[in-house]
Every structure is written in structure tokens, then in C-alpha cells.
Amino acid sequence: MKYTLPLILFVLAPLVSLAEKPNIVLVITDDQGYGDLAHNGNPHVKTPAIDKLHSESVALDDYHVAPTCSPTRCGLLTGHWTNRTGVWHTVNGRSMLRENEITIATLLKNNGYTTGLFGKWHLGDNYPYRPEDRGFDEVFRHGGGGVGQTPDLWNNNYFGGSYFHNGKIVDAEGFCTDVFFDQGIDFIRKSAEAKKPFFAYISTNAPHGPLHCPPKYMEMYKGMDKKYQAFYGMITNIDDNVARTRKVLEELGIADNTIFIFTTDNGTAYGQGIYNAGMKGSKGSAYEGGHRVPFIIRWPAGGLHSKKSVKTLTGFVDVVPTLLDLCGADKIPAALKFDGVSIRKLLYEADSAEWPDRFLITDSQRVRDPIKWKDSSVMSERWRLINGKELYEIDDDPGQKNNVATQHPEQVETMRKFYESWWTELEPTFSQTTEIYLGDDKAPKVTLTGHDWIQEQLPPWNQGMIRVGNDGNKGKKHEGYWAVKVVKSGSYKLELRRWPSEADAPITASLPAKPNVPGASKAFSNNKGKAFPFTKATLRIDGKDVATKDIDKDATHVTFTVDLTEGSHQLAPVFKTANGNETGAYYLIVSSAP
């Protein structure tokens, strides 16, 4: 059989009128695997609401995503392979969704929907990569990939704190998952009152670590190791919020014509030690446990309201074309192509004998620049090719214990050829660096954080690393930089900071640790802030040191004014000690000079 990349032109005739268009609620959790649900055989976790949803929905039971979070989210929202979109990592400037990508939020908005995101975005914190730049009307989110990560508001943890609401900072009370569902439910109510179809994307950062959890949920798992108490406790809290959301839909009288989806972003991060549904691998792995996850969809008005299992191979790149198909969206750019396909037929006919076998690919790069074959899985209905070398017959060997590559060399060769074609098509896009815009009227003031340093080493992606002074560099010289695009030539003010503006602390000061919060992990803010004996600040642009200033005692920042020409630049400001050691400025605030 000849295989070609499933890159298709998407043209659909409208299926329903605007008044009949179904609402969409898409709930996606973080680091929860296929086996972290009771209905999938886990004997420990308590998920009665999601189990009930499963009992009256269609479940995709051979559904695959990327092995980590940002890559899954970009594919889920665009219908494109992760490596095509520029998102193959979760940090290092490789988690920002390229500006030319069109999200489902934009497509639905163009078809009469109001759209909202609540919780985790993790596809860019600066223009033009923020959710409000990518089709979402209503946005309530944390920064970076989780609460308390470097782009998030300072000292945030899973309880209370502050969030970004439509570009403004607002305070919130309560556990983060509850807060995000509160905001999502409020959006649903307002949309229903306005009688406008809506897309509510409720994206929790839980149960991703650090493992913080309300005590009452940990009590439900008393007797287990504390990390499992917190991990499963967060999942049960999510379950309660799923029940709460579905109840609101019923009360509003819109449950029947709402497509309700529950899914997760990658394999389990903690549950593999107890139950992993017989799969090998976990988050980050090319084996099944890293990327086979739950996907449950219910739409009573559309006839999707009975328990059904689809065992045909499907993937996250299929979600956008499928939802557009179900919603009858007809205002779609003629040139837009997807890497996935609509699986509408499978939802209604389950494992249709007419469904063609095809190849899907997932990989876990987590490096600055993609590496061929790295942590990859080429998948078909029957086979899995791991890293281009290991072959598994997945139905007979779901635990991937018996490598049969030597027995089936022709199958290995067929799958390798597909991967080679896929790589050849995508490789030219890898050099298209996602650059943060400076000088654009839509974002006149830009805050850059160490989370997005482009460097070989892992950057300081969370506030715990900022506090202890970890910049990922092993030598004396700072190697990282921010890739920026200056929209218009001019004079710019660059403000270098050791601590974020919210902390407003001197560059050379230490900071006290904040109290810990309930759970099994130490909060990022529970680390004492390290004091550095910095004496100078240097502005490095495009690899050249263009200016240096002494750091005044008690100065919270050092400001440089510099002329920047339109186009691409690399910014790498540093702080230096008397002996010449460098540490990157963890925060840089850029605005046009007066």
C-alpha cells in the first residue's frame, strides 16, 4: 500500500444554520494519562463524573498526542504536526505558536462563535503569540506552562494569587483548577444568555507538578504515598469540576446541543508507578504510555450520546477538522490544509471497515533544534516503529515488550520511508524562529523572561529556579538570548532586572522564602531568593556588547536606551560579578524610548 502525508484541502458544505450550531466545551488536563481514570481500569483514582461521561459518550481508545504539553496543544488547536508549527519544546523559545498558524478559535470565531480560554495556554506569553492574538475573545490564564512558572505572575502558587484576564492582572481566590472552571462557567452562562454559540477551552495546569492539592482531596487517598495523594487528589478535583460544568449546561438548557470533550495532553507524569493500563512509558516517551491518552466526546443533539469505543487509530491533528465538520463551519480559508482528517464517520460508525489505514507520527524533541528520529513513534493500525529501529505489533503486544523489527524488515522500511518524507517536508521550517515583537502598537511594552532564552541548556523555566539563581549555563559566559523582531526602527528603552517588576527588589538582594502550600511538593515560592554580588550590567545585542553600566546600590533595574533597526535581533543582556562571571538578566522590559 502506498502512503502519502495526510495533508488535505479542507472544504465543507455547511451542515447546520447559525442558530443550530453546537456549542463546544473542551476540557484538557495536564500530565494525566490514559490510565489515570477509573473507567480505564485504575483501581485507585476516584473519577465518578468523568466515568459517567464516558458511559454516555464516544471514546477514542487509540487516540494519540505529543508526549509533552505545548506540542500537543499546538497540534490540538491547529490540526498541524507540532514540528510544523514551531512548537517542539515547552521552553527555550520553542513553545511559541508561529504567527502564520490559524487556530480553531479563529476559525470558529469567523463562523459566528464567541471563544474563550481558561487556564493553561503555553503557546507564547508575548505578542503575537498570546491567546488573545490567536482568536480568543475571553482569556483568563496563568503565564508559561504552569502556575508559578517564570512567565507567570510573581509568587503565584496553586492557591490564590493573580492571573492575566484579557491582558490585565486580576486577583483570584481559591485553588487554581476551581478558579479556571469558575471563569469558564461564567463565560458559558454569558454566552448562553446572549444566545451565541461558544467555544469554551478549559485547560487546567493540574495535575502537573508541583503537586499542590486541597487537603480534602488528599484525604480521599489517605494511606497512599503523599505524591499519589496529591496527584490523584488533583484529578478528583478536576472530576468534581467536570460534574459542576455539566450541571450548569443542563440548568441552562443547552447540554443537548453542546459538544462536550474531555481529554489530556500527554501520558501520565506520576501514575505509571501504580497503574498505566498495561502500557510502556510515560510523559515524554515515544512508547504508548507517553502519548496514548483519553478522548471522550458527547453531543446528544448530534446523536453522540451512547457508550461507544473507537479503536481505530486517531490523533490530535484530527480534532480541528472534525470539530469544523461537526459544526458545519463553512467560512474556512480556501488554502488552509490540515495534517489530520475529519473522523466524523468513525464517531458514528465506530471502527468502519471502509476507514483507510494511515500513518501518524509523534515525537518528543525537547531540544533547541529538532533531531531526526529522536524519541519518535510512527504509528499505523497494526504497527509502531520506535526511533526508526524498534517495531511492535501493537494489538498482540500492547506493552511493547517484543521488538519484531528483524522479522518484518519490509514493514520497517515502509514506515521509515513515510517518516523520511514527513521529515523532508518539515525540516525547512525548523529555521523559522518564532520571534517576539518589539515596537508594535498592539504590545507597546514587552516583558521577556528567561523561560524563552534560546540556548542548548534548559533555561530557568520556573520561579524556583529564578529564586535559587539557576540560569542553566555551566560556564562563566551566558549563552542564551531572546529572538526578537523589531517592527519599526527607533530608540528603545531596555530595563534589565534580576527580579520581576512585581517584586521590585534590588538586583543584588536576596528574597525571603514564602510559606509553603498544601500538597506533596515544595512550592517554587518556598525557596529563598539568592543574592548575587553583581557589579555591572551589560547589554549584548546580536552577539556584541554594546554598553555596560555599574549597578548602583539598591537599584532594582538598570536601564539602557539604544537604537534598534527594523528586523531580527538577538538580545542577551547580562549581569556580571567582579570576577567576570555572567548571569543572564532573568527579566527584560522593552518599550519605545520617549
XYZ file of C-alpha atoms in Angstrom:
594
model
C 0.000 0.000 0.000
C 1.282 3.451 -0.883
C 1.206 6.053 1.894
C 1.224 9.801 1.454
C 1.206 12.560 4.023
C -2.410 13.177 5.081
C -2.188 16.886 4.260
C -5.604 17.681 2.877
C -7.511 20.621 1.479
C -10.464 21.268 3.739
C -13.700 22.265 2.032
C -17.053 21.542 3.614
C -20.619 22.422 2.872
C -22.476 23.946 5.832
C -24.321 21.323 7.860
C -26.314 23.471 10.255
C -27.566 27.030 10.497
C -26.011 29.526 12.903
C -28.935 29.142 15.296
C -28.378 25.394 15.388
C -24.595 25.444 15.654
C -23.487 23.358 18.624
C -21.567 24.865 21.489
C -18.203 23.298 22.307
C -16.694 22.720 25.734
C -13.220 21.225 25.508
C -11.641 20.242 28.827
C -7.980 19.261 28.655
C -5.907 18.363 31.698
C -2.146 18.361 32.154
C 0.036 15.263 32.721
C -2.923 12.928 33.254
C -2.573 9.674 31.336
C -4.973 7.156 29.871
C -4.656 5.003 32.973
C -5.396 7.839 35.399
C -9.154 7.320 35.150
C -11.296 4.736 36.920
C -13.217 3.703 33.803
C -9.915 2.780 32.157
C -9.189 0.283 34.901
C -7.410 2.313 37.561
C -8.392 0.758 40.909
C -7.358 3.765 42.989
C -8.379 7.049 41.398
C -11.891 8.408 42.006
C -13.386 9.921 38.832
C -17.159 9.276 39.010
C -18.182 12.274 36.866
C -15.788 11.513 34.022
C -16.728 7.831 34.300
C -20.378 8.812 33.867
C -19.478 10.988 30.890
C -17.609 8.017 29.405
C -20.637 5.772 29.853
C -22.754 8.027 27.643
C -20.188 9.175 25.087
C -17.921 8.068 22.274
C -14.386 7.262 23.431
C -11.381 7.263 21.135
C -9.366 4.405 22.598
C -6.410 4.565 20.216
C -6.017 8.334 20.285
C -2.527 9.859 20.325
C -0.993 13.218 21.100
C 2.549 14.537 21.544
C 4.432 13.216 24.583
C 4.573 16.694 26.201
C 2.246 19.607 26.707
C 2.977 22.569 24.370
C 3.472 20.308 21.339
C 0.118 18.648 21.995
C -1.679 21.954 22.439
C -0.430 23.404 19.167
C -1.487 20.310 17.211
C -4.820 20.136 19.004
C -5.630 23.760 18.194
C -4.324 23.908 14.609
C -4.633 20.411 13.138
C -0.941 20.551 12.212
C 2.052 18.446 13.150
C 3.789 20.029 16.127
C 7.126 20.395 14.365
C 5.416 22.265 11.530
C 4.158 24.948 13.932
C 7.497 25.733 15.605
C 6.398 24.153 18.884
C 8.559 21.119 19.620
C 9.586 22.026 23.179
C 7.979 23.521 26.257
C 10.661 26.210 26.833
C 13.749 27.713 25.103
C 11.657 29.883 22.784
C 10.339 26.724 21.146
C 6.894 26.776 22.743
C 5.504 29.748 20.806
C 2.950 29.041 18.079
C 4.135 30.546 14.791
C 2.182 33.620 13.785
C 1.129 32.111 10.446
C -0.768 29.291 12.179
C -4.565 29.578 12.362
C -6.209 28.183 15.481
C -9.622 26.627 15.823
C -10.574 29.650 17.937
C -10.022 31.938 14.939
C -11.846 29.568 12.588
C -14.845 29.240 14.896
C -14.893 32.959 15.562
C -15.080 33.535 11.802
C -18.091 31.216 11.785
C -20.104 33.124 14.349
C -18.751 31.707 17.620
C -17.575 33.516 20.718
C -14.423 31.942 22.109
C -12.777 31.693 25.496
C -9.650 30.190 27.056
C -9.399 29.442 30.757
C -6.223 28.187 32.418
C -3.189 26.976 30.534
C -2.156 28.351 27.137
C 1.596 27.584 26.951
C 1.994 28.684 23.346
C 3.544 32.094 23.977
C 3.250 34.907 26.515
C 4.078 37.841 24.254
C 2.617 39.351 21.107
C 1.818 37.880 18.611
C 1.637 34.535 20.397
C -0.824 35.224 23.223
C -4.273 33.614 23.123
C -5.932 36.989 22.650
C -3.827 37.316 19.484
C -4.900 33.881 18.269
C -8.678 34.073 18.145
C -9.822 34.011 21.768
C -12.309 36.701 22.796
C -12.162 35.970 26.515
C -8.886 34.959 28.189
C -8.208 34.080 31.802
C -4.847 32.384 32.203
C -1.625 31.883 34.061
C 1.730 32.526 32.390
C 4.078 29.960 30.881
C 3.343 26.275 31.210
C 2.030 26.284 34.759
C 1.173 28.331 37.812
C 4.426 29.605 39.296
C 6.500 29.200 36.154
C 8.774 32.058 35.131
C 6.369 33.961 32.827
C 3.636 33.697 35.459
C 2.920 36.434 37.973
C 5.445 36.515 40.784
C 4.935 34.263 43.821
C 1.914 32.568 42.286
C 1.164 29.094 43.550
C -1.885 26.879 43.142
C -3.861 28.723 45.830
C -4.998 32.326 45.398
C -2.625 34.636 43.574
C -3.138 36.630 40.415
C -3.874 35.839 36.780
C -3.993 37.502 33.375
C -7.556 38.431 32.417
C -7.861 39.892 28.938
C -4.418 41.444 29.271
C -4.948 42.844 32.765
C -3.751 41.430 36.081
C -6.522 40.390 38.472
C -6.507 38.716 41.868
C -8.241 35.422 42.499
C -9.148 33.272 45.473
C -9.237 29.503 45.693
C -7.494 26.513 44.136
C -6.365 27.172 40.552
C -8.474 24.440 38.917
C -11.608 25.721 40.653
C -10.768 29.268 39.533
C -10.339 28.269 35.887
C -13.611 26.333 35.840
C -15.342 29.256 37.597
C -14.226 31.539 34.797
C -15.177 29.029 32.113
C -18.633 28.549 33.601
C -19.158 32.318 33.813
C -18.277 32.569 30.120
C -20.700 29.752 29.292
C -23.518 31.475 31.177
C -22.927 34.811 29.452
C -22.703 33.201 26.029
C -25.926 31.269 26.612
C -27.693 34.444 27.724
C -26.503 36.162 24.544
C -27.792 33.156 22.555
C -24.493 32.888 20.744
C -22.672 29.610 20.030
C -19.478 29.364 22.028
C -16.180 27.528 22.257
C -15.006 27.186 25.866
C -11.467 25.833 26.090
C -10.917 24.910 29.750
C -7.296 23.916 30.075
C -6.093 23.018 33.543
C -2.467 23.070 34.683
C -3.340 20.275 37.138
C -2.368 17.562 37.799
C 1.039 18.805 36.537
C 3.580 19.294 39.303
C 4.387 20.829 41.662
C 1.978 18.539 43.463
C -0.223 21.007 45.325
C -3.716 19.936 46.268
C -6.559 20.973 48.588
C -6.266 18.854 51.760
C -9.803 17.445 51.484
C -8.891 15.767 48.204
C -5.652 14.372 49.589
C -7.654 12.890 52.444
C -9.544 10.764 49.914
C -6.299 8.881 49.263
C -5.075 8.612 52.809
C -2.634 5.738 53.231
C -1.020 6.175 49.819
C 2.331 7.827 49.254
C 1.878 11.576 49.614
C 2.721 12.270 45.964
C -0.112 9.973 44.865
C -2.459 11.581 47.361
C -1.788 14.940 45.719
C -1.732 13.670 42.117
C -4.937 11.671 42.387
C -6.462 14.364 44.593
C -5.986 16.946 41.849
C -7.619 14.562 39.363
C -10.637 14.059 41.613
C -10.896 17.829 41.994
C -10.960 18.098 38.190
C -13.644 15.424 38.150
C -15.806 17.468 40.517
C -15.418 20.470 38.233
C -16.423 18.428 35.194
C -19.593 17.450 37.068
C -20.202 21.070 38.017
C -19.807 22.262 34.425
C -22.137 19.631 33.012
C -24.734 20.520 35.631
C -24.615 24.167 34.546
C -25.102 23.153 30.913
C -28.196 21.183 31.957
C -29.552 24.073 34.021
C -29.104 26.432 31.087
C -30.913 24.010 28.802
C -28.008 23.795 26.358
C -26.465 20.422 27.261
C -28.064 18.596 24.321
C -26.579 20.889 21.715
C -23.170 21.164 23.341
C -20.236 19.075 22.188
C -18.507 18.175 25.435
C -14.958 16.823 25.210
C -12.636 15.542 27.897
C -9.031 14.765 27.021
C -5.456 15.153 28.283
C -2.201 16.468 26.844
C 0.253 13.591 27.257
C 0.942 10.395 29.158
C 0.930 10.261 32.929
C 3.694 12.034 34.825
C 3.234 10.136 38.094
C 0.641 7.394 37.734
C 2.876 4.909 35.923
C 4.208 3.775 39.282
C 0.766 2.439 40.235
C -1.317 1.862 37.102
C -0.607 2.589 33.446
C -3.239 0.485 31.625
C -0.592 -2.041 30.625
C 1.364 0.456 28.561
C 5.095 1.059 28.439
C 6.381 4.564 29.020
C 5.046 7.777 30.492
C 5.209 11.501 29.778
C 7.969 12.288 27.296
C 8.256 8.728 25.995
C 7.902 7.520 22.409
C 6.213 4.369 23.728
C 2.425 4.181 24.057
C 2.320 5.374 27.658
C 3.810 8.684 26.584
C 1.172 9.676 24.052
C -1.912 7.439 24.050
C -4.432 9.390 26.098
C -8.188 9.519 26.734
C -10.514 11.387 24.404
C -14.224 11.374 25.235
C -16.811 13.237 23.152
C -20.558 13.644 23.747
C -23.130 15.557 21.698
C -26.714 14.390 22.305
C -28.303 16.582 19.641
C -25.819 15.216 17.150
C -26.532 11.602 18.082
C -23.354 11.089 20.133
C -24.875 10.086 23.457
C -24.328 6.348 23.865
C -21.274 4.489 25.080
C -19.088 3.557 22.162
C -15.405 2.714 21.798
C -13.494 3.688 18.661
C -10.407 1.508 18.443
C -9.252 2.891 15.094
C -6.022 4.919 15.196
C -6.716 8.652 15.609
C -4.668 11.654 16.661
C -4.761 15.198 17.931
C -4.287 16.614 14.425
C -7.750 15.206 13.623
C -9.564 17.319 16.208
C -9.795 20.645 14.352
C -11.061 19.224 11.033
C -13.508 17.012 12.950
C -14.993 19.834 15.010
C -15.292 22.100 11.991
C -17.070 19.265 10.210
C -19.472 18.664 13.105
C -20.222 22.383 13.435
C -20.805 22.897 9.736
C -18.219 25.652 9.601
C -18.106 26.935 6.024
C -16.017 30.086 6.369
C -12.655 28.384 6.070
C -9.707 29.835 4.117
C -9.565 28.002 0.799
C -5.808 27.458 1.076
C -5.904 26.060 4.605
C -4.713 22.477 4.800
C -4.622 20.124 7.748
C -2.306 17.264 8.625
C -5.227 15.428 10.188
C -8.625 14.443 8.813
C -12.214 14.632 9.979
C -13.083 11.443 11.856
C -16.804 12.227 11.842
C -17.508 8.879 10.162
C -15.710 6.982 12.936
C -17.682 8.767 15.647
C -20.916 7.485 14.176
C -19.894 4.153 12.731
C -17.071 3.338 15.171
C -14.468 1.122 13.536
C -15.644 1.390 9.955
C -14.256 -1.280 7.663
C -14.020 1.398 4.991
C -11.678 3.577 7.059
C -8.267 3.589 5.343
C -5.143 2.574 7.194
C -2.759 5.504 7.563
C 0.392 6.558 9.353
C 0.561 9.092 12.175
C 3.763 10.376 13.769
C 4.501 11.689 17.221
C 7.841 12.643 18.706
C 9.341 14.202 21.810
C 12.054 16.662 20.828
C 12.547 18.862 23.911
C 15.729 20.306 22.431
C 16.620 23.651 20.890
C 16.548 22.287 17.344
C 14.807 19.094 16.169
C 16.860 15.909 15.839
C 15.855 13.349 13.263
C 14.261 10.168 14.703
C 14.556 11.491 18.265
C 12.021 9.805 20.581
C 9.690 9.157 17.669
C 6.835 6.788 17.006
C 5.468 6.072 13.537
C 2.045 4.513 14.035
C -0.383 2.511 11.937
C -3.365 0.371 12.936
C -1.180 -2.667 13.489
C 2.352 -1.368 13.962
C 4.513 1.014 15.986
C 8.016 1.939 14.790
C 10.015 3.452 17.643
C 13.039 5.682 16.890
C 13.225 4.185 13.419
C 14.552 0.895 14.795
C 12.146 -0.973 17.069
C 8.963 -2.484 15.640
C 5.974 -3.644 17.696
C 2.754 -5.349 16.673
C 0.598 -3.290 18.976
C -2.588 -5.387 19.214
C -0.646 -8.515 20.132
C 1.934 -6.667 22.204
C 0.322 -3.601 23.830
C 3.098 -3.422 26.416
C 5.709 -3.180 23.634
C 7.909 -5.910 25.046
C 8.753 -7.854 21.892
C 10.698 -5.994 19.176
C 9.935 -7.759 15.875
C 11.920 -5.488 13.551
C 14.154 -8.304 12.317
C 11.121 -10.471 11.498
C 9.424 -7.728 9.434
C 12.125 -5.707 7.658
C 9.742 -4.720 4.861
C 7.365 -3.091 7.375
C 10.246 -1.220 8.990
C 11.319 0.047 5.587
C 7.788 1.181 4.657
C 7.411 3.127 7.886
C 10.893 4.598 7.642
C 10.078 5.876 4.142
C 6.974 7.606 5.471
C 8.981 9.258 8.250
C 11.694 10.325 5.776
C 9.055 12.001 3.603
C 7.497 13.666 6.650
C 10.881 14.934 7.877
C 11.906 16.193 4.434
C 8.714 18.224 4.215
C 9.007 19.756 7.684
C 12.761 20.257 8.039
C 12.901 23.534 6.036
C 10.529 25.126 8.573
C 12.780 24.430 11.580
C 14.884 27.537 10.954
C 11.827 29.797 11.096
C 12.419 31.024 14.635
C 9.427 32.428 16.471
C 10.454 35.973 17.343
C 8.873 38.194 19.981
C 7.710 41.505 18.513
C 9.094 44.809 19.767
C 7.675 48.197 18.860
C 4.246 47.000 17.775
C 1.290 49.185 18.736
C -0.584 46.085 19.948
C 2.125 45.476 22.569
C 3.969 48.729 23.299
C 5.560 47.323 26.462
C 7.029 43.820 26.383
C 8.320 41.724 29.275
C 10.763 38.997 28.307
C 11.630 36.207 30.750
C 14.358 33.586 30.973
C 11.773 30.915 30.154
C 12.206 31.843 26.470
C 16.004 32.054 26.266
C 17.203 30.183 23.204
C 20.139 28.060 24.330
C 21.246 24.444 24.413
C 20.719 24.155 28.153
C 17.372 24.086 29.937
C 16.523 27.686 30.861
C 15.149 28.908 34.211
C 11.576 27.900 33.394
C 10.098 28.219 36.886
C 10.266 30.769 39.677
C 12.031 28.311 41.959
C 14.950 28.359 39.522
C 14.835 32.152 39.437
C 14.949 32.282 43.214
C 17.946 29.962 43.577
C 19.752 31.693 40.705
C 19.843 28.887 38.150
C 20.271 30.098 34.576
C 21.138 26.749 33.002
C 24.639 27.831 31.964
C 27.595 25.811 33.166
C 30.416 28.178 32.234
C 31.269 31.798 33.043
C 29.612 33.199 29.917
C 25.851 33.425 29.489
C 24.881 31.546 26.315
C 21.174 32.281 25.982
C 19.368 35.015 24.073
C 15.889 36.228 23.164
C 14.962 36.175 19.485
C 13.066 39.384 18.740
C 11.622 41.130 15.716
C 11.772 44.913 15.774
C 8.678 46.070 13.940
C 9.898 49.617 13.362
C 13.318 51.185 13.692
C 13.738 53.597 16.567
C 15.009 54.291 20.026
C 14.106 51.725 22.675
C 14.363 51.577 26.433
C 15.624 48.245 27.795
C 15.174 47.626 31.504
C 17.306 44.771 32.922
C 16.045 43.049 36.090
C 17.173 40.248 38.369
C 13.729 40.117 39.973
C 10.398 40.788 38.207
C 8.808 44.203 38.419
C 6.120 42.877 40.781
C 8.827 42.027 43.351
C 10.514 45.433 42.882
C 13.575 44.149 44.761
C 17.192 45.328 44.364
C 19.250 43.449 41.800
C 21.750 42.262 44.396
C 19.211 41.489 47.140
C 18.072 38.154 48.469
C 14.378 37.442 48.992
C 12.746 35.573 51.860
C 11.026 32.276 51.171
C 7.246 32.390 51.157
C 5.196 29.923 53.219
C 4.593 26.524 51.644
C 1.161 25.423 50.442
C -0.779 22.158 50.894
C 0.376 19.179 48.895
C 3.336 16.883 48.386
C 5.775 19.320 46.750
C 7.693 22.358 47.828
C 6.218 25.496 46.295
C 8.500 27.416 43.939
C 7.981 30.471 46.149
C 9.100 28.468 49.187
C 12.725 28.798 48.010
C 14.838 31.590 49.426
C 15.920 34.094 46.798
C 19.684 34.057 46.273
C 21.705 37.270 46.438
C 24.372 37.769 43.748
C 27.347 40.151 44.095
C 26.715 41.718 40.692
C 28.674 44.873 39.961
C 27.929 45.596 36.310
C 25.190 45.203 33.719
C 25.997 44.689 30.051
C 23.714 44.990 27.072
C 24.577 42.375 24.451
C 22.872 42.623 21.068
C 23.493 40.239 18.174
C 26.489 38.786 19.984
C 28.195 42.141 20.639
C 28.493 44.013 23.946
C 27.183 47.476 23.079
C 27.071 49.122 26.527
C 27.969 48.478 30.171
C 26.875 50.276 33.340
C 27.736 49.966 37.017
C 24.945 48.657 39.217
C 24.069 51.231 41.860
C 23.412 50.080 45.396
C 19.744 49.165 45.917
C 18.977 49.576 42.201
C 16.037 47.388 41.170
C 16.946 47.641 37.496
C 19.450 49.032 35.036
C 18.143 50.904 32.004
C 19.774 51.282 28.605
C 18.493 53.367 25.714
C 19.536 52.045 22.344
C 18.637 52.432 18.687
C 17.304 49.230 17.114
C 16.829 48.738 13.412
C 13.789 47.042 11.939
C 14.200 43.280 11.633
C 15.513 40.294 13.561
C 17.826 40.627 16.545
C 19.207 38.612 19.426
C 19.069 40.228 22.867
C 21.272 38.806 25.630
C 21.655 41.295 28.491
C 23.710 40.050 31.442
C 24.739 40.888 34.963
C 28.424 40.453 35.853
C 30.329 39.896 39.060
C 33.753 41.405 39.795
C 35.478 38.188 38.677
C 33.708 38.245 35.311
C 31.045 35.576 35.855
C 27.848 36.269 33.951
C 24.218 35.592 34.686
C 21.531 36.470 32.199
C 19.089 39.181 33.169
C 16.133 36.980 34.040
C 13.687 39.738 33.078
C 13.917 42.381 30.383
C 11.257 45.039 29.866
C 11.324 46.747 26.466
C 9.408 49.826 25.354
C 9.855 52.681 22.923
C 12.038 55.441 24.363
C 10.315 58.806 24.844
